[in-house]
Coordinates of C-alpha atoms in Angstrom, one line a residue:
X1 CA 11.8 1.7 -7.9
X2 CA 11.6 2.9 -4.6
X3 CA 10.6 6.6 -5.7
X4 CA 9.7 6.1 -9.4
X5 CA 5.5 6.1 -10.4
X6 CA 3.4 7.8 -13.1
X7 CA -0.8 7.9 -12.6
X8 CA -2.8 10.2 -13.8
X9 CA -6.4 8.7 -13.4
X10 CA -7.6 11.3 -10.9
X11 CA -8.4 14.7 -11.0
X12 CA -6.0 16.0 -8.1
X13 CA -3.0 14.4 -10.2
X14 CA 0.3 16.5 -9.6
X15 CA 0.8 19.9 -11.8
X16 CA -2.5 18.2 -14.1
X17 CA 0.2 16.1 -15.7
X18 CA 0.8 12.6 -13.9
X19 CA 1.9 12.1 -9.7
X20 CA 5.6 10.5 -10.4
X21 CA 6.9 10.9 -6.7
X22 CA 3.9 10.1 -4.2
X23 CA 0.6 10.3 -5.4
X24 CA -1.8 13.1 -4.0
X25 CA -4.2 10.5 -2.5
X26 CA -1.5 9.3 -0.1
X27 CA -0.7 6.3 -2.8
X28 CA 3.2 5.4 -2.3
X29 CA 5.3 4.4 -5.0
X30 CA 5.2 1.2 -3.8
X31 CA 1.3 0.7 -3.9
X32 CA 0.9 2.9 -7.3
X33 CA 3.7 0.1 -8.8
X34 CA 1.9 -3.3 -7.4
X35 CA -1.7 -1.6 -9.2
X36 CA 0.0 -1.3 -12.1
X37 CA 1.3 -4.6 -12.5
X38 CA -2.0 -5.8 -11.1
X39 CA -4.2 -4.2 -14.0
X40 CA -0.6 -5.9 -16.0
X41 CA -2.1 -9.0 -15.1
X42 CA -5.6 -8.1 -15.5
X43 CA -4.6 -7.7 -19.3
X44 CA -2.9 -10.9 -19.8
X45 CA -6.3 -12.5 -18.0
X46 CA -8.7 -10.6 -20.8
X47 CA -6.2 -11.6 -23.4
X48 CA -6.8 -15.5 -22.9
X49 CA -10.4 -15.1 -21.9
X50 CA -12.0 -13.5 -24.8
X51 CA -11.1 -16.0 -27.2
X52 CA -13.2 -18.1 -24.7
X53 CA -15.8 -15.9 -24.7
X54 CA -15.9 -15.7 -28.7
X55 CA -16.5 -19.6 -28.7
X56 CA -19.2 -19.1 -26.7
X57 CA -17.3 -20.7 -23.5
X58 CA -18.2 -19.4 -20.0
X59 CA -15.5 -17.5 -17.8
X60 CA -16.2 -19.3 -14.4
X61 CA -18.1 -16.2 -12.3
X62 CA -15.5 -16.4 -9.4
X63 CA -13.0 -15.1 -12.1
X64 CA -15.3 -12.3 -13.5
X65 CA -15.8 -11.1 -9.7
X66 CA -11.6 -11.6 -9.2
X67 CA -11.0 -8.7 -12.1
X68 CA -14.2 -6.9 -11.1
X69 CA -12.6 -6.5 -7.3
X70 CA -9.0 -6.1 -8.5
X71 CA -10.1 -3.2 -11.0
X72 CA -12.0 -1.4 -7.7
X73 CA -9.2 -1.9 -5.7
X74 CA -7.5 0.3 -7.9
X75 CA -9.6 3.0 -8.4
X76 CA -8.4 6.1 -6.6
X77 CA -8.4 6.3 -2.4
X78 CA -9.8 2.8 -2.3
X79 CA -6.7 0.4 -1.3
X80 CA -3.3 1.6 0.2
X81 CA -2.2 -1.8 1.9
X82 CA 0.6 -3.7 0.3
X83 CA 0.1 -7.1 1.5
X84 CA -3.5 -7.3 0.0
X85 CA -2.0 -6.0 -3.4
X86 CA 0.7 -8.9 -3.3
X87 CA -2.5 -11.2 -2.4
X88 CA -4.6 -10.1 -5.2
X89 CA -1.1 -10.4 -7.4
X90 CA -0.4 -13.9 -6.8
X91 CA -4.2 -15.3 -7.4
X92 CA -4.1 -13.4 -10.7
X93 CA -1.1 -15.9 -11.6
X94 CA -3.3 -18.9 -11.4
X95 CA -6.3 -17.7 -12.9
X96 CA -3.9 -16.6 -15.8
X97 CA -2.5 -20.3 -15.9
X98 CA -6.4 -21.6 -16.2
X99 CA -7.5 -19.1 -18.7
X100 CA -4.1 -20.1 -20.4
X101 CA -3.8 -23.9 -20.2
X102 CA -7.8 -23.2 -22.1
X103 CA -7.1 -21.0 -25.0
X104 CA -6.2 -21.3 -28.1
X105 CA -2.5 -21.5 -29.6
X106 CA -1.4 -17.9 -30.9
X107 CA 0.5 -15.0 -30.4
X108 CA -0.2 -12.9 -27.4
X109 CA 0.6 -9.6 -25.8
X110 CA 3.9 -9.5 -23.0
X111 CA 1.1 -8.9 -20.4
X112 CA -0.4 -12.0 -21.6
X113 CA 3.4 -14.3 -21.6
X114 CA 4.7 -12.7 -18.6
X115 CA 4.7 -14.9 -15.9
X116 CA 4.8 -13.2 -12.1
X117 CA 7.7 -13.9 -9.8
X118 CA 7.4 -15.1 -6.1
X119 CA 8.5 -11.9 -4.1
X120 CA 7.4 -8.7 -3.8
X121 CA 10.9 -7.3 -3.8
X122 CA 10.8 -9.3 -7.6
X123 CA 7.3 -7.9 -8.4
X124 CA 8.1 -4.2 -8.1
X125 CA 11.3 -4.8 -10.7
X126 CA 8.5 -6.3 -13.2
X127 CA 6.5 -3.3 -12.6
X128 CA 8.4 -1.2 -14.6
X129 CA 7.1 -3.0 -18.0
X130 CA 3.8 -2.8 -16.7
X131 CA 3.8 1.3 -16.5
X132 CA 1.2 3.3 -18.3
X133 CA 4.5 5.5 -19.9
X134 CA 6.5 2.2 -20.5
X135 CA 6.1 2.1 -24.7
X136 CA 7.7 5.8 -25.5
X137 CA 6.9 4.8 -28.8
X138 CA 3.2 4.8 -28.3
X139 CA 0.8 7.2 -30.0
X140 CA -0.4 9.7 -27.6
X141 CA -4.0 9.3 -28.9
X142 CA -3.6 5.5 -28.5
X143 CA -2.5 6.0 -25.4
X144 CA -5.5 8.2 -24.5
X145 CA -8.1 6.2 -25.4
X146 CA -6.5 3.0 -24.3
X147 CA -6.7 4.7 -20.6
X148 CA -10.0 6.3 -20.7
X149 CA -10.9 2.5 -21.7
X150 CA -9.4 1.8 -18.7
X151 CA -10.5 4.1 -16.3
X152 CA -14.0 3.9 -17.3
X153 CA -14.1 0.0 -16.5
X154 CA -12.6 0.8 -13.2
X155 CA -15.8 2.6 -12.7
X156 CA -18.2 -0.3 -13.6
X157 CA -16.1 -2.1 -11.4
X158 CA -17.5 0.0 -8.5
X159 CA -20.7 -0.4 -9.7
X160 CA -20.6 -3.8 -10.4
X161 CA -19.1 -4.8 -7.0
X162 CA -22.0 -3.2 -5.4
X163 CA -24.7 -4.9 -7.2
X164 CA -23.1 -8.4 -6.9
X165 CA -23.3 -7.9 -3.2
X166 CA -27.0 -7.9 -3.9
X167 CA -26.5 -11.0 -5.8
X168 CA -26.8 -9.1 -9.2
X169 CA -25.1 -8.4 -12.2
X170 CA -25.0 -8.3 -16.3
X171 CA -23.3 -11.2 -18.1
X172 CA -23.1 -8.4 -20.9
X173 CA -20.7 -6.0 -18.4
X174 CA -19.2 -9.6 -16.9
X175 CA -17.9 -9.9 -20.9
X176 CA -17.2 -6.5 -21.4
X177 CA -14.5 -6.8 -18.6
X178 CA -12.5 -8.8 -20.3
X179 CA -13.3 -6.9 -24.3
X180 CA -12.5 -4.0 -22.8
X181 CA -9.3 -4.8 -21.1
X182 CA -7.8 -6.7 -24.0
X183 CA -9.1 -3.6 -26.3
X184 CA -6.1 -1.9 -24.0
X185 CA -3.4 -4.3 -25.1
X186 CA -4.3 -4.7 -29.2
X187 CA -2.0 -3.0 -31.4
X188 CA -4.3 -3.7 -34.3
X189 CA -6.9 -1.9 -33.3
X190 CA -7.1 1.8 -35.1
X191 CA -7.7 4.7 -33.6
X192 CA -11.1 4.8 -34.8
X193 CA -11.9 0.8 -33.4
X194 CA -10.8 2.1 -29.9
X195 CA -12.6 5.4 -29.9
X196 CA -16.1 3.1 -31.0
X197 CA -15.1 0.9 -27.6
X198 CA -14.8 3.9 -25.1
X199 CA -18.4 4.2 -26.2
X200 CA -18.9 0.8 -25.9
X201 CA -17.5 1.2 -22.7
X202 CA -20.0 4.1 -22.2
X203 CA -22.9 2.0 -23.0
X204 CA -21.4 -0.9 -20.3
X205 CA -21.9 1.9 -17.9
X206 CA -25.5 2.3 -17.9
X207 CA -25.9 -1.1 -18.3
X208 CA -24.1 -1.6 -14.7
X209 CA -25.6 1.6 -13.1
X210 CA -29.0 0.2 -14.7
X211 CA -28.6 -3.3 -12.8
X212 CA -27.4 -1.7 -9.5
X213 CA -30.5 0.7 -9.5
X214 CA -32.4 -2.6 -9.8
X215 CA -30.6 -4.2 -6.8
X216 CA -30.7 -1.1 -4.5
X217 CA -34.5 -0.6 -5.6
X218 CA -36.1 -4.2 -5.3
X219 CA -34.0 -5.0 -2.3
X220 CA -34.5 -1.4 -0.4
X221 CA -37.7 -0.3 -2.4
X222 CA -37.8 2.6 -4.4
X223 CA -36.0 5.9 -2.4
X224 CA -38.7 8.8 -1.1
X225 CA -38.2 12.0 0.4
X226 CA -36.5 11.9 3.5
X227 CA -35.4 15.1 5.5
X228 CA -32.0 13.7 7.2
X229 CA -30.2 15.3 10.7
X230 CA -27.1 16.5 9.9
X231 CA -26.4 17.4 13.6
X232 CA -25.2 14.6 16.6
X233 CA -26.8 13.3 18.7
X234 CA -26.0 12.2 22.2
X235 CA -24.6 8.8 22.5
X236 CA -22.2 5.7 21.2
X237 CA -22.3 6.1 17.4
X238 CA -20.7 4.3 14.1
X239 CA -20.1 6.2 11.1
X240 CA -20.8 4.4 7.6
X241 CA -19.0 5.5 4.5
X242 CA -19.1 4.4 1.0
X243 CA -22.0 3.0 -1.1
X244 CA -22.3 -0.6 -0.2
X245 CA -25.9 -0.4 1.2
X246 CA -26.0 -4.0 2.2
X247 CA -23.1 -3.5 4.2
X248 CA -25.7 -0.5 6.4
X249 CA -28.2 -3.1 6.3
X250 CA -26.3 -5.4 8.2
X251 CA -24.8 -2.9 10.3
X252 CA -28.2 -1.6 11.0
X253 CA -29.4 -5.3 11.9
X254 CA -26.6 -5.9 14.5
X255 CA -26.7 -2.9 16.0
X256 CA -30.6 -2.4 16.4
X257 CA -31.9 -2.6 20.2
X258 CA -28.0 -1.6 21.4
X259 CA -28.1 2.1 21.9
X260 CA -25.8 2.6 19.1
X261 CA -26.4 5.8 16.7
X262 CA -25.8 5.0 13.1
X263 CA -24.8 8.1 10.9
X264 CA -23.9 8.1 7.2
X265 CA -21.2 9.6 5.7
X266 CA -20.3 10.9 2.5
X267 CA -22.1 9.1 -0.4
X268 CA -24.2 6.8 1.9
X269 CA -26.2 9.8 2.5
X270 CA -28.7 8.7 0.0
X271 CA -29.2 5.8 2.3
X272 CA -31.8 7.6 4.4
X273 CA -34.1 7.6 1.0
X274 CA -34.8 4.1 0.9
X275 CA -37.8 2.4 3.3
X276 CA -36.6 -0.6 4.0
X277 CA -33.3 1.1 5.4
X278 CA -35.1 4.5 7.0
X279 CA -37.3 2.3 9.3
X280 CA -34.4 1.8 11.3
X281 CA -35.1 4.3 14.2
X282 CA -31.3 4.6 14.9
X283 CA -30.4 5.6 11.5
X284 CA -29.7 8.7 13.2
X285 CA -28.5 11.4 11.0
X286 CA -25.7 12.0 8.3
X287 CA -22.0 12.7 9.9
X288 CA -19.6 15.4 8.3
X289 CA -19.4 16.4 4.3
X290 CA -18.1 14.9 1.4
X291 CA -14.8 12.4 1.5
X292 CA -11.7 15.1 1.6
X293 CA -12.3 16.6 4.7
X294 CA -12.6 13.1 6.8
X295 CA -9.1 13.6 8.5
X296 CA -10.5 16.3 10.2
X297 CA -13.7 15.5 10.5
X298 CA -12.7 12.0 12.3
X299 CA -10.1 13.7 14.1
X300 CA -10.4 12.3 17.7
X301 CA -14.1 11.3 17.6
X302 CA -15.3 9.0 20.4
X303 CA -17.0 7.1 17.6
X304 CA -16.1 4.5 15.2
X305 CA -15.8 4.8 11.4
X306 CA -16.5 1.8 8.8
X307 CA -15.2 2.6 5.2
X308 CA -17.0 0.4 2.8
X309 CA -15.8 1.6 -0.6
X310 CA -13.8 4.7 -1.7
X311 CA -13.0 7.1 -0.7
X312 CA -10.3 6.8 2.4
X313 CA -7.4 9.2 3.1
X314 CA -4.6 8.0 5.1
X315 CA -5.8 7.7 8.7
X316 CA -4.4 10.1 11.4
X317 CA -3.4 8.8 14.5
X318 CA -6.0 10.0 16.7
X319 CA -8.7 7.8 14.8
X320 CA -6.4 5.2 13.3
X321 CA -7.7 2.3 16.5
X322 CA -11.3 3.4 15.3
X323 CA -11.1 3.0 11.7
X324 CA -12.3 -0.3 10.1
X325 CA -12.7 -1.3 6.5
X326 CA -14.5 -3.6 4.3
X327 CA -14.9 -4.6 0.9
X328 CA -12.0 -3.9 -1.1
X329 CA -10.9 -1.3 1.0
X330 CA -7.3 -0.9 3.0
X331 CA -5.0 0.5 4.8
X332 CA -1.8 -0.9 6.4
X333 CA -2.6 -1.3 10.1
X334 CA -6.5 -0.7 9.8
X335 CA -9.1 -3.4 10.8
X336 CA -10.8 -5.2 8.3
X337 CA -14.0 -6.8 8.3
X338 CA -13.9 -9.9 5.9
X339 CA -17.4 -11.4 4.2
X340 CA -17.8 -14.6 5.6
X341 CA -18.8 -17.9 3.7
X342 CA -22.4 -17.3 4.1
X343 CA -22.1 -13.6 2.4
X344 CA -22.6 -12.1 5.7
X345 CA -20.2 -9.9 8.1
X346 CA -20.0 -9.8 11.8
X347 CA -19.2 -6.4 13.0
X348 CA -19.3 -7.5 16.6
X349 CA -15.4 -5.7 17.0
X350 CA -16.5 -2.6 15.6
X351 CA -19.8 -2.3 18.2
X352 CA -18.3 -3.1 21.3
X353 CA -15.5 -0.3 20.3
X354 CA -18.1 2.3 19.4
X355 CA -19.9 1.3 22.9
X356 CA -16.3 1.4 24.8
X357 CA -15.3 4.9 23.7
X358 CA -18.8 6.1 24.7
X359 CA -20.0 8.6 22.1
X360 CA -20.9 11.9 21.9
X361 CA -22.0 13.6 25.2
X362 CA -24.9 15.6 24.3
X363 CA -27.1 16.8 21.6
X364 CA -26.8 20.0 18.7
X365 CA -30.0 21.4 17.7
X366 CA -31.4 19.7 14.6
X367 CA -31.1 20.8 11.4
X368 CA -32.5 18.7 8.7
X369 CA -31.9 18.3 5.0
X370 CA -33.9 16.7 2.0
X371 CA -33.1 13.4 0.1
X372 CA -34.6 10.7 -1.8
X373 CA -35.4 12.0 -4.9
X374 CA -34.7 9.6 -7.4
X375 CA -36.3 8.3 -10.4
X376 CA -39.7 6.7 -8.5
X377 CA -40.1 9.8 -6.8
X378 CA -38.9 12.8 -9.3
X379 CA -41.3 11.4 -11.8
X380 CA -44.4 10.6 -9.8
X381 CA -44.6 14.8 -10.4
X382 CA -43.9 14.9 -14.2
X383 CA -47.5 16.0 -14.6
X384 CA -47.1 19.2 -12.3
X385 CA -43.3 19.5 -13.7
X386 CA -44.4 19.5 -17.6
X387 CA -47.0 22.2 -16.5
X388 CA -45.3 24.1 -14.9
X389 CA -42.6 24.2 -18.0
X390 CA -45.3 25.2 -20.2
X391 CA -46.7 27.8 -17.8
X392 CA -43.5 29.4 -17.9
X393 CA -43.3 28.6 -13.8
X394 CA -40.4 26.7 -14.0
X395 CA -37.7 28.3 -16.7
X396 CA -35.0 25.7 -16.4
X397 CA -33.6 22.3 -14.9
X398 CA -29.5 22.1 -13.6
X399 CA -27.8 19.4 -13.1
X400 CA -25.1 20.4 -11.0
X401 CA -23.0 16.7 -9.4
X402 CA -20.5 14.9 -9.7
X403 CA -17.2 14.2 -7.2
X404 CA -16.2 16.1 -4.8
X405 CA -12.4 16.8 -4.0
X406 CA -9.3 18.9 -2.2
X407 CA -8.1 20.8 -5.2
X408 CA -8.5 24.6 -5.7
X409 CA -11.4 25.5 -8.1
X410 CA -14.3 23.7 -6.2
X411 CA -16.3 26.9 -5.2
X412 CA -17.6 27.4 -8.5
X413 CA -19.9 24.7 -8.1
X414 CA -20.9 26.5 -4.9
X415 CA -21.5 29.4 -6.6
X416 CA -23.1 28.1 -9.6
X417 CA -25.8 26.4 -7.4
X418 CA -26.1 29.8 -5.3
X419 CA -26.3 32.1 -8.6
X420 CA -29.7 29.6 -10.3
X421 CA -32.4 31.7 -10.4
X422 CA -35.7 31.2 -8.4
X423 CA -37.7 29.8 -11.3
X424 CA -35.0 27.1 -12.5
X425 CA -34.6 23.4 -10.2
X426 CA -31.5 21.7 -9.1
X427 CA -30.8 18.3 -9.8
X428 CA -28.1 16.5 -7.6
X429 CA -26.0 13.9 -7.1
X430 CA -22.8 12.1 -5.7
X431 CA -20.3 13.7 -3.0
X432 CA -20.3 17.2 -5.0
X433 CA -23.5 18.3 -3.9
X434 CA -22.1 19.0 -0.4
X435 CA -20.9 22.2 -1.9
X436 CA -24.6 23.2 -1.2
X437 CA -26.7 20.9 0.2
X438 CA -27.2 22.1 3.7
X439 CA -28.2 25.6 1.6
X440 CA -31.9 26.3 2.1
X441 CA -32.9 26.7 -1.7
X442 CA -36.7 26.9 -1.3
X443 CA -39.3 25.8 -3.6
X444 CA -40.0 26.5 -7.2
X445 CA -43.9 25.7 -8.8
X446 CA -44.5 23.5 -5.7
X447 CA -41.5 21.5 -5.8
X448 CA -38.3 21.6 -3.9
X449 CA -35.9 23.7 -5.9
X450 CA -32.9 21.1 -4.6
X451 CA -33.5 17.9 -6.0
X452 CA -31.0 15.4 -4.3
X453 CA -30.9 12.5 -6.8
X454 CA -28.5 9.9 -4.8
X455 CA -25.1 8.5 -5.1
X456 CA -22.9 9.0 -8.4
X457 CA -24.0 5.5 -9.9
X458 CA -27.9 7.2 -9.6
X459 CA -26.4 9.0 -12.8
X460 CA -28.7 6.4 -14.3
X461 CA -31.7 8.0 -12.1
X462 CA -30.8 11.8 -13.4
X463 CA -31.0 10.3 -17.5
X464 CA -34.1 8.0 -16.3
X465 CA -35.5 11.6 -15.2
X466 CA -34.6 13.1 -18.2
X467 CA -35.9 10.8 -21.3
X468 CA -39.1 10.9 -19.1
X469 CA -39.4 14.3 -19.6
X470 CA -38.2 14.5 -23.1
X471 CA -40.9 11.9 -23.7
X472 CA -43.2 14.2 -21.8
X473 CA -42.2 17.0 -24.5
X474 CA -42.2 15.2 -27.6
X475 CA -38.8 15.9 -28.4
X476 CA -34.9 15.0 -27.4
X477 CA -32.7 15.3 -23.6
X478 CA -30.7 17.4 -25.5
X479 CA -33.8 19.8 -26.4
X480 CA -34.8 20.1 -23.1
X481 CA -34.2 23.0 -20.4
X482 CA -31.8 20.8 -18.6
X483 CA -27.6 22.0 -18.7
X484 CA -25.4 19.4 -17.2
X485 CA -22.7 20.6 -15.1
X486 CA -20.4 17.7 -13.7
X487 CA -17.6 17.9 -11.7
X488 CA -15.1 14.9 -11.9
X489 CA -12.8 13.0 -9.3
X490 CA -12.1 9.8 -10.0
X491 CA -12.9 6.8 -12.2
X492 CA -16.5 6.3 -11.3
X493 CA -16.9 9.8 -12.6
X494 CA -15.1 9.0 -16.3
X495 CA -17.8 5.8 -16.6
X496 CA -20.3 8.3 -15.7
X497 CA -19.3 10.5 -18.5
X498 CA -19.0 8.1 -20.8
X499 CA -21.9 6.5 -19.9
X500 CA -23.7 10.2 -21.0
X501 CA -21.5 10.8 -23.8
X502 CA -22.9 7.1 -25.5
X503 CA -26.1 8.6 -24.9
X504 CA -25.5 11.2 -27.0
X505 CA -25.9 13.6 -24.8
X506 CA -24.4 17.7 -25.9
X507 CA -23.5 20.3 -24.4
X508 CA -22.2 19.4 -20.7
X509 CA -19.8 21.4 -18.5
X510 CA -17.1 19.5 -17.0
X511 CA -14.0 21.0 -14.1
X512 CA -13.1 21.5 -12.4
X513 CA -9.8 20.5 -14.5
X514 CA -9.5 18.4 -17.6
X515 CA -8.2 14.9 -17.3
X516 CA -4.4 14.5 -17.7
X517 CA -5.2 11.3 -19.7
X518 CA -7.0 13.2 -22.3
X519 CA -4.7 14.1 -25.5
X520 CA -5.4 17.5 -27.1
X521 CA -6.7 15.3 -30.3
X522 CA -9.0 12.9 -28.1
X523 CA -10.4 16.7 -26.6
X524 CA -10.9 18.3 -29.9
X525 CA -12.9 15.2 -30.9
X526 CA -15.4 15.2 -27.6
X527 CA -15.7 19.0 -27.9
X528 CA -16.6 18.7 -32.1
X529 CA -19.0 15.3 -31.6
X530 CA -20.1 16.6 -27.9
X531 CA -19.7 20.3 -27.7
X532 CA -18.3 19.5 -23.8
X533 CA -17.3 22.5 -22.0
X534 CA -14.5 23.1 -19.6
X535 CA -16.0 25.4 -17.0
X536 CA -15.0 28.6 -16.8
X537 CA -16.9 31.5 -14.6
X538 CA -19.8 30.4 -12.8
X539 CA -21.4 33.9 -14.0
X540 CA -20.9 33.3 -17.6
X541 CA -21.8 29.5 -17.6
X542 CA -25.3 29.9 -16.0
X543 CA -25.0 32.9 -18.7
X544 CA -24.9 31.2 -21.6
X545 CA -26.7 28.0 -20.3
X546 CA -30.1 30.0 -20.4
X547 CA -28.9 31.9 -23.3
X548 CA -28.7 28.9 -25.3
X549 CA -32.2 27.9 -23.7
X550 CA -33.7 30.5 -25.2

């Protein structure tokens, strides 16, 4: 057990096939065999609860947020600490006793009968039966789909989790956890029944990303253009990574009047769109690029770093004392921030640390870059943006987003964005667009050419964007002059896909690699029924992209 582990949920996973040694994130054997046997237990909770929920019983909400936070915590670079993983382990025991001592009699799955053992010595022997590989015997398309189920609700659990911070969320996604899950564990379900609940899953998707743009939106007010410093500036300073914009608000709140310089990081970056968050004067600026290069970005800083969601890399040393998370985020030996009773945090440790190590010592030259253009604002110009269509000003719209990541095979997104011609826009969103985004673009028919959309859940922004202006054309997304190029990660980016796949939208590009979880069967079906594209050259994409548009 101590050097045996198959996952394959991420993009970066060893040789494309599966990480059986150490995972690339940084995710030790030991960690990669307590998730497994966490989502185990996650199973056997969904298989007792959705006879419940079929009788029209309530699952008590305290439940629905325990799987919701136990699926995020193990979604890729979000939780490397053992002892939280036991933690999360042994609550899952009793709330599979309650769901249990309430169902009805009948025969259920092992991960429903299995009962956990006390140690965590005992745990990691049980883990074996949990494995995705465990049933040889198992259909390789089965298999597939069962784990794109999977992975796709461990991206509405991201989503979710943010929007419950806000105090909202979907009793329709609060079911689905639990449909979904058990959809994983049901033999009797054809290959046909689980390829109609990936799209269900799909659908769940843009329901969640659909209630967290209504949290982030009435709580911050609708994002605006915002041009954002991406130099320093002189003085004490906490980073903010993640998405959790309640946890900036708060930050912002208890650090206001205390000459501390706030800069985001990563996907907060879309932060600095929204009023009620940008009228914080010491919202300084945006720190570093996208989530693989924060080792050496943090390397020695006289600053502090908060992590809020994923993604986190294994701290060096030299910023290990100045590292905190949150949220369902760990690390062995890292500082965590816990929510207190009253839903609030107190971030007094991480401040006086920031003001102890003193902060940068004096200012770089500014250099500003564009945000904020989500749905509100990208559609308060679909008047000038349908005319200038139809005045042949503005040839074509790309959507070029997605994750960003470590591997080999990232510069084509670079280049893709480079090679757009004049007259066609840019839509973007999530960590990939730091590929580009500090590239002057310029302006095409009045409008910025770079259209910086938000964070990956603001997916939901991009096909808000979209229908508009299909509605705006009397026709269909997937007749307008809009090619979707994605570039995928990690598990918020399969919910994403799936979430535009149930949408029926054709035609997208996805790399930079396939996902190892996809059979060659479950492939040919998305490329007959969706016509997606692995990339290839960035050349011959854009190529064929306004080919086709033609």
């Amino acid at each position: 057990m101590d050097n045996a582990m198959f996952c394959y949920q991420c993009e970066q996973t060893m040789g494309g096939k599966g990480c059986t040694k150490s995972g690339v994130c940084g995710k030790t054997p030991e960690i990669a065999n307590l998730q497994d046997l966490l989502i185990y237990q996650l199973k056997g909770i969904a298989c007792y609860a959705r006879p419940l929920i079929e009788k029209g019983q309530s699952i008590d909400k305290d439940i629905v947020e325990f799987v919701e936070n136990s699926l995020f915590t193990t979604l890729t670079n979000v939780n490397f600490d053992a002892e939280s993983h036991v933690n999360l382990l042994k609550e899952s025991q009793k709330i599979k006793q309650n769901l249990r001592d309430r169902a009805p009699e009948g025969k259920y799955p092992d991960c429903a009968t299995y009962n956990l053992r006390e140690s965590k010595e005992l745990m990691l022997k049980d883990a074996v039966q949990a494995g995705i590989m465990f049933d040889q015997e198992l259909d390789a398309d089965i298999r597939s789909l069962r784990s794109t189920i999977l992975f796709g609700l461990k991206g509405i659990s991201a989503y979710g989790h943010q929007a419950r911070f806000l105090n909202y969320n979907s009793e329709q996604v609060d079911h689905f956890y639990f449909l979904g899950l058990e959809a994983t564990t049901n033999d009797d379900l054809t290959l046909e029944e689980l390829i109609l609940m990936t799209m269900k899953t799909g659908e769940m998707s843009v329901e969640v990303m659909k209630i967290l743009d209504d949290a982030n939106t009435t709580t911050y007010k609708n994002p605006s253009p915002h041009k954002v410093n991406v130099n320093i500036k002189k003085g004490p300073f906490i980073i903010i990574s993640g998405h959790d914009l309640r946890d900036l608000e708060m930050l912002l709140q208890q650090t206001e009047g205390k000459g501390i310089n706030i800069y985001t990081h990563g996907e907060m970056l879309p932060a600095h769109g929204y009023p009620s968050l940008k009228k914080y004067k010491h919202l300084i600026g945006n720190f570093g690029s996208a989530w693989q290069n924060q080792q050496k970005e943090f390397d020695d800083i006289p600053g502090c770093i908060l992590m809020t969601t994923n993604c986190l890399m294994r701290p060096r040393e030299s910023y290990k004392d100045r590292i905190f998370s949150t949220n369902v985020v760990g690390w062995d030996g890292v500082q965590h921030v816990t929510l207190k009773e009253d839903g609030t945090k107190d971030f007094t440790e991480i401040i006086n640390k920031a003001l102890e190590l003193g902060g940068f010592k004096e200012d770089e030259e500014e250099k500003e870059i564009l945000v904020g253009f989500g749905h509100h604002a990208t559609l308060s110009h679909a008047g000038a943006i349908v005319d200038a269509v139809k005045e042949g000003k503005l040839r074509h719209f790309f959507l070029i987003g997605g994750c960003d990541g470590a591997k080999p095979g990232r510069n084509y997104y670079t280049e893709f964005a480079e090679k757009v011609p004049q007259d066609c826009a840019i839509l973007t969103l999530a960590c990939g667009k730091y590929r580009f985004n500090k590239m002057d673009f310029g302006t095409v028919a009045g409008l910025p050419r770079l259209l910086d959309v938000g964070q990956c859940n603001d997916a939901y922004s991009a096909v808000r964007i979209a229908t508009a202006l299909a509605d705006a054309f009397e026709t269909d997304v997937n007749s307008l002059p809009l090619t979707i190029v994605l570039s995928w990660y990690e598990q918020k980016a399969v919910a994403d896909l799936l979430a535009l796949l149930s949408l029926g939208i054709k035609g997208m590009y996805l790399g930079p690699s396939l996902p190892a979880f996809i059979s060659p069967n479950v492939l040919q079906y998305l490329v007959d029924t969706f016509e997606i594209k692995p990339i290839s050259t960035a050349d011959d994409d854009l190529k064929n992209s306004l080919k086709q548009a033609n």
